[in-house]
PDB file of C-alpha atoms in Angstrom:
ATOM      1  CA  UNK E  24      85.498  88.857 135.892  1.00 57.00           C
ATOM      2  CA  UNK E  25      84.864  85.131 136.608  1.00 67.00           C
ATOM      3  CA  UNK E  26      87.422  82.614 135.350  1.00 78.00           C
ATOM      4  CA  UNK E  27      86.328  81.077 132.069  1.00 78.00           C
ATOM      5  CA  UNK E  28      85.716  77.321 132.026  1.00 83.00           C
ATOM      6  CA  UNK E  29      87.073  76.362 128.625  1.00 88.00           C
ATOM      7  CA  UNK E  30      87.767  72.852 127.350  1.00 91.00           C
ATOM      8  CA  UNK E  31      91.028  72.131 125.490  1.00 91.00           C
ATOM      9  CA  UNK E  32      91.118  73.436 121.906  1.00 92.00           C
ATOM     10  CA  UNK E  33      92.188  70.067 120.479  1.00 93.00           C
ATOM     11  CA  UNK E  34      89.169  68.392 122.076  1.00 94.00           C
ATOM     12  CA  UNK E  35      86.854  70.981 120.500  1.00 95.00           C
ATOM     13  CA  UNK E  36      88.478  70.537 117.076  1.00 95.00           C
ATOM     14  CA  UNK E  37      88.111  66.755 117.265  1.00 95.00           C
ATOM     15  CA  UNK E  38      84.480  67.015 118.355  1.00 95.00           C
ATOM     16  CA  UNK E  39      83.612  69.527 115.616  1.00 95.00           C
ATOM     17  CA  UNK E  40      85.248  67.472 112.864  1.00 94.00           C
ATOM     18  CA  UNK E  41      83.660  64.182 114.036  1.00 94.00           C
ATOM     19  CA  UNK E  42      80.207  65.762 114.373  1.00 94.00           C
ATOM     20  CA  UNK E  43      80.416  67.512 111.006  1.00 94.00           C
ATOM     21  CA  UNK E  44      81.703  64.442 109.162  1.00 93.00           C
ATOM     22  CA  UNK E  45      79.706  61.856 111.171  1.00 92.00           C
ATOM     23  CA  UNK E  46      82.767  59.678 111.637  1.00 92.00           C
ATOM     24  CA  UNK E  47      85.785  59.437 113.917  1.00 93.00           C
ATOM     25  CA  UNK E  48      87.769  57.909 111.032  1.00 92.00           C
ATOM     26  CA  UNK E  49      87.045  60.773 108.636  1.00 93.00           C
ATOM     27  CA  UNK E  50      87.752  63.307 111.386  1.00 93.00           C
ATOM     28  CA  UNK E  51      91.108  61.623 112.007  1.00 93.00           C
ATOM     29  CA  UNK E  52      91.987  61.877 108.300  1.00 93.00           C
ATOM     30  CA  UNK E  53      91.130  65.582 108.248  1.00 93.00           C
ATOM     31  CA  UNK E  54      93.125  66.330 111.396  1.00 93.00           C
ATOM     32  CA  UNK E  55      96.058  64.056 110.468  1.00 92.00           C
ATOM     33  CA  UNK E  56      95.771  61.983 113.652  1.00 92.00           C
ATOM     34  CA  UNK E  57      94.615  58.434 114.420  1.00 93.00           C
ATOM     35  CA  UNK E  58      90.945  57.521 115.017  1.00 92.00           C
ATOM     36  CA  UNK E  59      91.834  56.510 118.554  1.00 93.00           C
ATOM     37  CA  UNK E  60      93.268  59.973 119.171  1.00 94.00           C
ATOM     38  CA  UNK E  61      89.975  61.554 118.006  1.00 94.00           C
ATOM     39  CA  UNK E  62      88.037  59.149 120.225  1.00 94.00           C
ATOM     40  CA  UNK E  63      90.249  60.022 123.186  1.00 95.00           C
ATOM     41  CA  UNK E  64      89.811  63.791 122.632  1.00 95.00           C
ATOM     42  CA  UNK E  65      86.013  63.451 122.349  1.00 95.00           C
ATOM     43  CA  UNK E  66      85.909  61.293 125.498  1.00 95.00           C
ATOM     44  CA  UNK E  67      87.921  63.903 127.407  1.00 95.00           C
ATOM     45  CA  UNK E  68      85.472  66.596 126.262  1.00 95.00           C
ATOM     46  CA  UNK E  69      82.505  64.507 127.374  1.00 94.00           C
ATOM     47  CA  UNK E  70      84.147  63.994 130.765  1.00 94.00           C
ATOM     48  CA  UNK E  71      84.763  67.753 131.032  1.00 94.00           C
ATOM     49  CA  UNK E  72      81.113  68.531 130.203  1.00 93.00           C
ATOM     50  CA  UNK E  73      79.595  65.602 132.078  1.00 94.00           C
ATOM     51  CA  UNK E  74      77.471  64.846 129.008  1.00 93.00           C
ATOM     52  CA  UNK E  75      77.416  62.332 126.179  1.00 95.00           C
ATOM     53  CA  UNK E  76      78.048  63.973 122.803  1.00 95.00           C
ATOM     54  CA  UNK E  77      77.887  60.789 120.698  1.00 95.00           C
ATOM     55  CA  UNK E  78      76.131  57.454 120.767  1.00 93.00           C
ATOM     56  CA  UNK E  79      78.683  54.764 119.924  1.00 89.00           C
ATOM     57  CA  UNK E  80      77.422  51.648 118.121  1.00 83.00           C
ATOM     58  CA  UNK E  81      80.095  49.223 116.917  1.00 75.00           C
ATOM     59  CA  UNK E  82      81.999  51.175 114.220  1.00 73.00           C
ATOM     60  CA  UNK E  83      79.439  53.960 113.922  1.00 82.00           C
ATOM     61  CA  UNK E  84      78.829  57.104 115.970  1.00 88.00           C
ATOM     62  CA  UNK E  85      75.726  59.291 116.110  1.00 92.00           C
ATOM     63  CA  UNK E  86      75.625  62.737 117.632  1.00 94.00           C
ATOM     64  CA  UNK E  87      73.296  63.245 120.598  1.00 94.00           C
ATOM     65  CA  UNK E  88      70.783  66.079 120.990  1.00 94.00           C
ATOM     66  CA  UNK E  89      73.146  67.745 123.461  1.00 95.00           C
ATOM     67  CA  UNK E  90      75.971  67.317 120.938  1.00 93.00           C
ATOM     68  CA  UNK E  91      73.920  68.992 118.183  1.00 94.00           C
ATOM     69  CA  UNK E  92      73.257  72.012 120.373  1.00 94.00           C
ATOM     70  CA  UNK E  93      76.898  72.263 121.416  1.00 95.00           C
ATOM     71  CA  UNK E  94      78.108  71.877 117.809  1.00 95.00           C
ATOM     72  CA  UNK E  95      76.452  75.151 116.746  1.00 94.00           C
ATOM     73  CA  UNK E  96      78.257  77.124 119.444  1.00 94.00           C
ATOM     74  CA  UNK E  97      81.598  75.347 118.893  1.00 95.00           C
ATOM     75  CA  UNK E  98      81.545  75.954 115.133  1.00 94.00           C
ATOM     76  CA  UNK E  99      80.724  79.621 115.643  1.00 93.00           C
ATOM     77  CA  UNK E 100      83.549  80.001 118.181  1.00 93.00           C
ATOM     78  CA  UNK E 101      86.100  78.235 115.941  1.00 93.00           C
ATOM     79  CA  UNK E 102      85.023  80.332 112.938  1.00 90.00           C
ATOM     80  CA  UNK E 103      85.496  83.530 114.928  1.00 89.00           C
ATOM     81  CA  UNK E 104      88.912  82.402 116.164  1.00 89.00           C
ATOM     82  CA  UNK E 105      89.978  81.438 112.637  1.00 85.00           C
ATOM     83  CA  UNK E 106      88.798  84.770 111.204  1.00 80.00           C
ATOM     84  CA  UNK E 107      90.561  86.819 113.888  1.00 77.00           C
ATOM     85  CA  UNK E 108      93.778  84.854 113.409  1.00 77.00           C
ATOM     86  CA  UNK E 109      93.749  85.347 109.632  1.00 74.00           C
ATOM     87  CA  UNK E 110      93.114  89.084 109.992  1.00 65.00           C
ATOM     88  CA  UNK E 111      95.969  89.470 112.430  1.00 62.00           C
ATOM     89  CA  UNK E 112      98.410  87.434 110.357  1.00 60.00           C
ATOM     90  CA  UNK E 113      97.608  89.294 107.139  1.00 54.00           C
ATOM     91  CA  UNK E 114      97.600  92.786 108.668  1.00 55.00           C
ATOM     92  CA  UNK E 115     100.726  94.968 108.414  1.00 56.00           C
ATOM     93  CA  UNK E 116     102.855  95.523 111.493  1.00 58.00           C
ATOM     94  CA  UNK E 117     100.963  98.382 113.127  1.00 65.00           C
ATOM     95  CA  UNK E 118     103.972  99.271 115.280  1.00 78.00           C
ATOM     96  CA  UNK E 119     106.441  99.825 112.437  1.00 85.00           C
ATOM     97  CA  UNK E 120     106.963 102.851 110.184  1.00 90.00           C
ATOM     98  CA  UNK E 121     108.900 102.870 106.916  1.00 89.00           C
ATOM     99  CA  UNK E 122     110.103 106.435 106.382  1.00 92.00           C
ATOM    100  CA  UNK E 123     112.182 108.194 103.725  1.00 92.00           C
ATOM    101  CA  UNK E 124     113.758 111.667 103.772  1.00 91.00           C
ATOM    102  CA  UNK E 125     116.472 113.653 101.978  1.00 88.00           C
ATOM    103  CA  UNK E 126     119.918 112.622 103.301  1.00 86.00           C
ATOM    104  CA  UNK E 127     120.682 116.022 104.827  1.00 83.00           C
ATOM    105  CA  UNK E 128     117.346 116.161 106.669  1.00 87.00           C
ATOM    106  CA  UNK E 129     117.720 112.552 107.813  1.00 88.00           C
ATOM    107  CA  UNK E 130     121.308 112.778 109.027  1.00 85.00           C
ATOM    108  CA  UNK E 131     121.534 116.322 110.285  1.00 82.00           C
ATOM    109  CA  UNK E 132     118.077 116.981 111.663  1.00 85.00           C
ATOM    110  CA  UNK E 133     116.276 113.706 112.370  1.00 89.00           C
ATOM    111  CA  UNK E 134     119.054 111.435 113.652  1.00 88.00           C
ATOM    112  CA  UNK E 135     119.969 113.615 116.656  1.00 86.00           C
ATOM    113  CA  UNK E 136     116.305 113.564 117.752  1.00 89.00           C
ATOM    114  CA  UNK E 137     115.483 109.871 117.174  1.00 91.00           C
ATOM    115  CA  UNK E 138     116.509 108.968 120.728  1.00 92.00           C
ATOM    116  CA  UNK E 139     113.666 111.126 122.037  1.00 93.00           C
ATOM    117  CA  UNK E 140     111.141 109.256 119.881  1.00 93.00           C
ATOM    118  CA  UNK E 141     112.507 105.860 120.965  1.00 92.00           C
ATOM    119  CA  UNK E 142     112.239 106.891 124.617  1.00 92.00           C
ATOM    120  CA  UNK E 143     108.618 107.939 124.177  1.00 92.00           C
ATOM    121  CA  UNK E 144     107.568 105.052 121.915  1.00 90.00           C
ATOM    122  CA  UNK E 145     109.865 102.042 122.408  1.00 89.00           C
ATOM    123  CA  UNK E 146     107.164  99.806 120.918  1.00 87.00           C
ATOM    124  CA  UNK E 147     107.427 101.448 117.465  1.00 90.00           C
ATOM    125  CA  UNK E 148     110.034 100.195 114.992  1.00 88.00           C
ATOM    126  CA  UNK E 149     111.376 102.871 112.631  1.00 90.00           C
ATOM    127  CA  UNK E 150     112.737 101.823 109.242  1.00 90.00           C
ATOM    128  CA  UNK E 151     114.586 104.828 107.850  1.00 91.00           C
ATOM    129  CA  UNK E 152     116.075 105.337 104.398  1.00 88.00           C
ATOM    130  CA  UNK E 153     117.661 108.216 102.507  1.00 85.00           C
ATOM    131  CA  UNK E 154     115.826 109.473  99.426  1.00 81.00           C
ATOM    132  CA  UNK E 155     117.584 109.011  96.089  1.00 73.00           C
ATOM    133  CA  UNK E 156     116.927 112.211  94.186  1.00 62.00           C
ATOM    134  CA  UNK E 157     114.451 114.905  95.174  1.00 57.00           C
ATOM    135  CA  UNK E 158     112.039 115.073  92.230  1.00 65.00           C
ATOM    136  CA  UNK E 159     109.334 112.737  93.579  1.00 74.00           C
ATOM    137  CA  UNK E 160     108.401 110.203  96.235  1.00 81.00           C
ATOM    138  CA  UNK E 161     107.187 106.893  94.816  1.00 78.00           C
ATOM    139  CA  UNK E 162     104.647 105.420  97.224  1.00 80.00           C
ATOM    140  CA  UNK E 163     103.208 103.098  94.569  1.00 74.00           C
ATOM    141  CA  UNK E 164     106.319 101.033  93.920  1.00 71.00           C
ATOM    142  CA  UNK E 165     108.157 101.252  97.243  1.00 76.00           C
ATOM    143  CA  UNK E 166     107.395  99.768 100.640  1.00 79.00           C
ATOM    144  CA  UNK E 167     107.022 103.240 102.067  1.00 86.00           C
ATOM    145  CA  UNK E 168     104.583 104.649 104.645  1.00 89.00           C
ATOM    146  CA  UNK E 169     105.649 108.272 104.991  1.00 92.00           C
ATOM    147  CA  UNK E 170     108.304 110.618 103.656  1.00 92.00           C
ATOM    148  CA  UNK E 171     109.758 114.085 103.903  1.00 92.00           C
ATOM    149  CA  UNK E 172     109.751 115.823 100.513  1.00 91.00           C
ATOM    150  CA  UNK E 173     111.828 118.910  99.695  1.00 89.00           C
ATOM    151  CA  UNK E 174     110.476 121.237  97.046  1.00 87.00           C
ATOM    152  CA  UNK E 175     108.468 124.338  96.238  1.00 87.00           C
ATOM    153  CA  UNK E 176     105.196 122.572  97.028  1.00 89.00           C
ATOM    154  CA  UNK E 177     104.023 119.144  98.140  1.00 88.00           C
ATOM    155  CA  UNK E 178     103.180 116.611  95.395  1.00 86.00           C
ATOM    156  CA  UNK E 179      99.583 115.968  94.348  1.00 87.00           C
ATOM    157  CA  UNK E 180      97.619 113.069  95.808  1.00 86.00           C
ATOM    158  CA  UNK E 181      99.140 113.191  99.277  1.00 91.00           C
ATOM    159  CA  UNK E 182      98.300 114.495 102.702  1.00 92.00           C
ATOM    160  CA  UNK E 183     101.003 117.037 103.491  1.00 93.00           C
ATOM    161  CA  UNK E 184     102.296 119.115 106.383  1.00 93.00           C
ATOM    162  CA  UNK E 185     104.741 121.949 105.845  1.00 92.00           C
ATOM    163  CA  UNK E 186     107.293 121.233 108.548  1.00 89.00           C
ATOM    164  CA  UNK E 187     110.094 123.677 107.735  1.00 87.00           C
ATOM    165  CA  UNK E 188     110.703 126.482 105.231  1.00 87.00           C
ATOM    166  CA  UNK E 189     114.224 126.581 103.872  1.00 86.00           C
ATOM    167  CA  UNK E 190     116.314 129.585 104.939  1.00 88.00           C
ATOM    168  CA  UNK E 191     119.743 129.414 103.265  1.00 90.00           C
ATOM    169  CA  UNK E 192     122.848 130.945 104.858  1.00 92.00           C
ATOM    170  CA  UNK E 193     126.562 130.854 103.973  1.00 93.00           C
ATOM    171  CA  UNK E 194     128.644 128.690 106.326  1.00 93.00           C
ATOM    172  CA  UNK E 195     132.323 127.882 106.662  1.00 90.00           C
ATOM    173  CA  UNK E 196     134.853 126.539 109.109  1.00 91.00           C
ATOM    174  CA  UNK E 197     136.207 129.130 111.558  1.00 88.00           C
ATOM    175  CA  UNK E 198     139.673 127.939 110.510  1.00 83.00           C
ATOM    176  CA  UNK E 199     139.174 129.636 107.162  1.00 80.00           C
ATOM    177  CA  UNK E 200     139.207 133.041 108.840  1.00 74.00           C
ATOM    178  CA  UNK E 201     142.834 132.411 109.781  1.00 70.00           C
ATOM    179  CA  UNK E 202     143.768 132.073 106.102  1.00 60.00           C
ATOM    180  CA  UNK E 203     141.703 134.939 104.640  1.00 61.00           C
ATOM    181  CA  UNK E 204     141.192 138.596 105.236  1.00 63.00           C
ATOM    182  CA  UNK E 205     138.320 139.753 107.410  1.00 65.00           C
ATOM    183  CA  UNK E 206     134.845 139.438 105.932  1.00 71.00           C
ATOM    184  CA  UNK E 207     132.492 142.384 106.180  1.00 71.00           C
ATOM    185  CA  UNK E 208     130.115 141.740 103.276  1.00 77.00           C
ATOM    186  CA  UNK E 209     129.062 139.218 100.648  1.00 82.00           C
ATOM    187  CA  UNK E 210     131.392 140.987  98.194  1.00 81.00           C
ATOM    188  CA  UNK E 211     134.366 139.740 100.211  1.00 80.00           C
ATOM    189  CA  UNK E 212     133.291 136.144  99.615  1.00 81.00           C
ATOM    190  CA  UNK E 213     133.969 136.439  95.883  1.00 79.00           C
ATOM    191  CA  UNK E 214     137.648 135.749  96.657  1.00 78.00           C
ATOM    192  CA  UNK E 215     136.814 132.640  98.705  1.00 83.00           C
ATOM    193  CA  UNK E 216     136.301 129.141  97.292  1.00 87.00           C
ATOM    194  CA  UNK E 217     132.535 128.746  96.924  1.00 90.00           C
ATOM    195  CA  UNK E 218     131.084 125.266  97.461  1.00 92.00           C
ATOM    196  CA  UNK E 219     128.138 124.333  95.233  1.00 91.00           C
ATOM    197  CA  UNK E 220     125.587 121.508  95.252  1.00 89.00           C
ATOM    198  CA  UNK E 221     125.274 120.367  91.627  1.00 86.00           C
ATOM    199  CA  UNK E 222     121.458 120.147  91.717  1.00 81.00           C
ATOM    200  CA  UNK E 223     121.168 123.668  93.171  1.00 83.00           C
ATOM    201  CA  UNK E 224     123.777 125.698  91.329  1.00 83.00           C
ATOM    202  CA  UNK E 225     121.473 128.703  91.196  1.00 85.00           C
ATOM    203  CA  UNK E 226     121.691 129.310  94.954  1.00 88.00           C
ATOM    204  CA  UNK E 227     125.015 131.179  95.012  1.00 88.00           C
ATOM    205  CA  UNK E 228     124.035 133.521  92.137  1.00 87.00           C
ATOM    206  CA  UNK E 229     120.696 134.226  93.850  1.00 88.00           C
ATOM    207  CA  UNK E 230     122.424 134.867  97.182  1.00 87.00           C
ATOM    208  CA  UNK E 231     124.913 137.254  95.562  1.00 88.00           C
ATOM    209  CA  UNK E 232     122.181 138.978  93.552  1.00 87.00           C
ATOM    210  CA  UNK E 233     120.203 139.554  96.755  1.00 87.00           C
ATOM    211  CA  UNK E 234     123.293 141.210  98.221  1.00 84.00           C
ATOM    212  CA  UNK E 235     123.833 143.325  95.085  1.00 86.00           C
ATOM    213  CA  UNK E 236     126.969 141.447  94.062  1.00 84.00           C
ATOM    214  CA  UNK E 237     127.578 140.299  90.465  1.00 79.00           C
ATOM    215  CA  UNK E 238     129.224 136.957  89.743  1.00 77.00           C
ATOM    216  CA  UNK E 239     131.415 136.515  86.674  1.00 71.00           C
ATOM    217  CA  UNK E 240     131.303 132.705  86.600  1.00 68.00           C
ATOM    218  CA  UNK E 241     135.081 132.598  87.049  1.00 62.00           C
ATOM    219  CA  UNK E 242     135.018 132.421  90.831  1.00 68.00           C
ATOM    220  CA  UNK E 243     136.974 129.655  92.551  1.00 74.00           C
ATOM    221  CA  UNK E 244     134.807 126.814  93.724  1.00 82.00           C
ATOM    222  CA  UNK E 245     134.013 123.166  94.246  1.00 89.00           C
ATOM    223  CA  UNK E 246     130.878 121.260  93.293  1.00 90.00           C
ATOM    224  CA  UNK E 247     129.372 118.251  95.086  1.00 91.00           C
ATOM    225  CA  UNK E 248     126.408 115.998  94.392  1.00 86.00           C
ATOM    226  CA  UNK E 249     124.747 116.438  97.791  1.00 85.00           C
ATOM    227  CA  UNK E 250     124.357 118.822 100.701  1.00 86.00           C
ATOM    228  CA  UNK E 251     126.009 116.243 102.942  1.00 86.00           C
ATOM    229  CA  UNK E 252     129.206 116.280 100.885  1.00 90.00           C
ATOM    230  CA  UNK E 253     129.162 120.061 100.518  1.00 92.00           C
ATOM    231  CA  UNK E 254     128.888 120.561 104.265  1.00 91.00           C
ATOM    232  CA  UNK E 255     131.619 117.984 104.830  1.00 91.00           C
ATOM    233  CA  UNK E 256     133.881 120.047 102.593  1.00 92.00           C
ATOM    234  CA  UNK E 257     132.978 123.211 104.503  1.00 92.00           C
ATOM    235  CA  UNK E 258     133.786 121.503 107.815  1.00 92.00           C
ATOM    236  CA  UNK E 259     137.195 120.573 106.393  1.00 91.00           C
ATOM    237  CA  UNK E 260     137.881 124.233 105.554  1.00 89.00           C
ATOM    238  CA  UNK E 261     137.714 123.789 101.777  1.00 90.00           C
ATOM    239  CA  UNK E 262     135.388 126.720 101.154  1.00 89.00           C
ATOM    240  CA  UNK E 263     132.073 128.390 101.919  1.00 92.00           C
ATOM    241  CA  UNK E 264     128.892 126.357 101.460  1.00 93.00           C
ATOM    242  CA  UNK E 265     125.230 127.280 101.482  1.00 92.00           C
ATOM    243  CA  UNK E 266     122.931 125.400 103.837  1.00 91.00           C
ATOM    244  CA  UNK E 267     119.580 125.596 105.497  1.00 89.00           C
ATOM    245  CA  UNK E 268     120.221 127.175 108.890  1.00 88.00           C
ATOM    246  CA  UNK E 269     118.239 124.487 110.707  1.00 84.00           C
ATOM    247  CA  UNK E 270     120.262 121.630 109.224  1.00 85.00           C
ATOM    248  CA  UNK E 271     123.536 122.976 110.630  1.00 88.00           C
ATOM    249  CA  UNK E 272     122.182 124.092 114.004  1.00 86.00           C
ATOM    250  CA  UNK E 273     124.467 121.727 115.936  1.00 86.00           C
ATOM    251  CA  UNK E 274     127.604 122.752 114.029  1.00 89.00           C
ATOM    252  CA  UNK E 275     126.747 126.423 114.588  1.00 90.00           C
ATOM    253  CA  UNK E 276     126.071 125.811 118.283  1.00 89.00           C
ATOM    254  CA  UNK E 277     129.467 124.172 118.825  1.00 89.00           C
ATOM    255  CA  UNK E 278     131.371 126.599 116.546  1.00 89.00           C
ATOM    256  CA  UNK E 279     132.298 123.880 114.066  1.00 91.00           C
ATOM    257  CA  UNK E 280     130.771 126.128 111.436  1.00 92.00           C
ATOM    258  CA  UNK E 281     130.158 129.870 111.454  1.00 91.00           C
ATOM    259  CA  UNK E 282     128.042 132.227 109.356  1.00 90.00           C
ATOM    260  CA  UNK E 283     130.612 134.687 107.957  1.00 88.00           C
ATOM    261  CA  UNK E 284     127.987 137.099 106.592  1.00 86.00           C
ATOM    262  CA  UNK E 285     124.574 137.307 108.243  1.00 84.00           C
ATOM    263  CA  UNK E 286     122.405 137.148 105.137  1.00 86.00           C
ATOM    264  CA  UNK E 287     119.553 134.730 104.429  1.00 88.00           C
ATOM    265  CA  UNK E 288     118.164 133.515 101.128  1.00 87.00           C
ATOM    266  CA  UNK E 289     114.546 132.339 101.179  1.00 84.00           C
ATOM    267  CA  UNK E 290     114.363 129.961  98.248  1.00 82.00           C
ATOM    268  CA  UNK E 291     110.638 129.276  98.317  1.00 84.00           C
ATOM    269  CA  UNK E 292     111.353 125.615  98.952  1.00 86.00           C
ATOM    270  CA  UNK E 293     110.348 123.738 102.070  1.00 89.00           C
ATOM    271  CA  UNK E 294     110.342 120.340 103.759  1.00 90.00           C
ATOM    272  CA  UNK E 295     106.944 118.596 103.737  1.00 93.00           C
ATOM    273  CA  UNK E 296     105.874 115.514 105.664  1.00 94.00           C
ATOM    274  CA  UNK E 297     103.717 113.517 103.227  1.00 92.00           C
ATOM    275  CA  UNK E 298     101.801 110.255 102.919  1.00 92.00           C
ATOM    276  CA  UNK E 299      99.146 109.028 100.440  1.00 89.00           C
ATOM    277  CA  UNK E 300      95.692 110.559 100.758  1.00 88.00           C
ATOM    278  CA  UNK E 301      94.016 107.167 100.920  1.00 83.00           C
ATOM    279  CA  UNK E 302      96.399 105.711 103.515  1.00 83.00           C
ATOM    280  CA  UNK E 303      94.775 104.549 106.744  1.00 83.00           C
ATOM    281  CA  UNK E 304      97.325 105.435 109.398  1.00 87.00           C
ATOM    282  CA  UNK E 305      98.413 102.694 111.753  1.00 87.00           C
ATOM    283  CA  UNK E 306      99.230 103.383 115.383  1.00 87.00           C
ATOM    284  CA  UNK E 307     102.958 103.622 114.592  1.00 90.00           C
ATOM    285  CA  UNK E 308     102.450 106.047 111.709  1.00 91.00           C
ATOM    286  CA  UNK E 309     100.152 108.257 113.748  1.00 92.00           C
ATOM    287  CA  UNK E 310     102.472 108.622 116.741  1.00 92.00           C
ATOM    288  CA  UNK E 311     105.506 109.203 114.486  1.00 94.00           C
ATOM    289  CA  UNK E 312     103.653 111.898 112.536  1.00 94.00           C
ATOM    290  CA  UNK E 313     102.511 113.613 115.738  1.00 93.00           C
ATOM    291  CA  UNK E 314     106.003 113.434 117.255  1.00 93.00           C
ATOM    292  CA  UNK E 315     107.675 114.821 114.134  1.00 92.00           C
ATOM    293  CA  UNK E 316     105.267 117.746 113.912  1.00 91.00           C
ATOM    294  CA  UNK E 317     105.611 118.432 117.630  1.00 90.00           C
ATOM    295  CA  UNK E 318     109.400 118.640 117.611  1.00 86.00           C
ATOM    296  CA  UNK E 319     109.213 120.853 114.518  1.00 80.00           C
ATOM    297  CA  UNK E 320     107.046 123.238 116.524  1.00 74.00           C
ATOM    298  CA  UNK E 321     103.765 122.176 114.897  1.00 60.00           C
ATOM    299  CA  UNK E 322     101.944 120.498 117.775  1.00 49.00           C
ATOM    300  CA  UNK E 323      98.572 121.481 116.273  1.00 45.00           C
ATOM    301  CA  UNK E 324      99.164 121.005 112.530  1.00 46.00           C
ATOM    302  CA  UNK E 325      96.680 122.158 109.947  1.00 41.00           C
ATOM    303  CA  UNK E 326      98.493 120.815 106.889  1.00 44.00           C
ATOM    304  CA  UNK E 327     100.021 122.752 104.030  1.00 43.00           C
TER     305      UNK E 327
END
């Protein structure tokens, strides 16, 4: 591609203003410079072109025929440059993603994998936050691009991808086995401290019911406001918690937690990646969505 022969931008601006206003003085006022500065810029442009753009008569200037022809092209070029600059400055950062997820999903599943995303897409800035509550995701009143929602189904009015169905298992610290008798069934857990999450108190009764065990409501236990706190208590040996198997994969791998009874409860709830139906995905959003679905084993997603 040949090297472009382009005059200085300031010379073009001075020429355009002087030609449009018919005066070096008025052009100087518009550009906040002196008339002599406008005259100097126009003279430098004429020298660059090897053509006269203005006839100078005492304190008046008149544009030449060559100047009139050049003015059309210069105005068009400046208009295009101005329009492109405004679009770019007003557009959102296409390489950033504001993302929200339940604390347990964010801390226990996503955080250990973020390094892989950063390695693949160092140009994308992730802005991560933990969801407060699980009832809804408010895209209308929050600066939020995408989210992971946990529930029985994805909300209305969003594009959704089912990324993981929740499979609940009992977990505890292996240290607890040193302080209790051997466990052979769910019935044995009745004598253990059971750790509850306050928003999901029905999970232990459902788990016991599935195993054919009745609960009296008098069992020893602790209750916490979040899965994070409940699992922290389990890691400290304070009791047996219920957790999605995928969220404690690392702790199970390194024997920080164990599954004392191999029984799963399928709650019907799942984690969904969601974003508004009418959202036009930026580059950053698209690559983050594709990465998230890939590492969840959904390289060719079809949605919910």
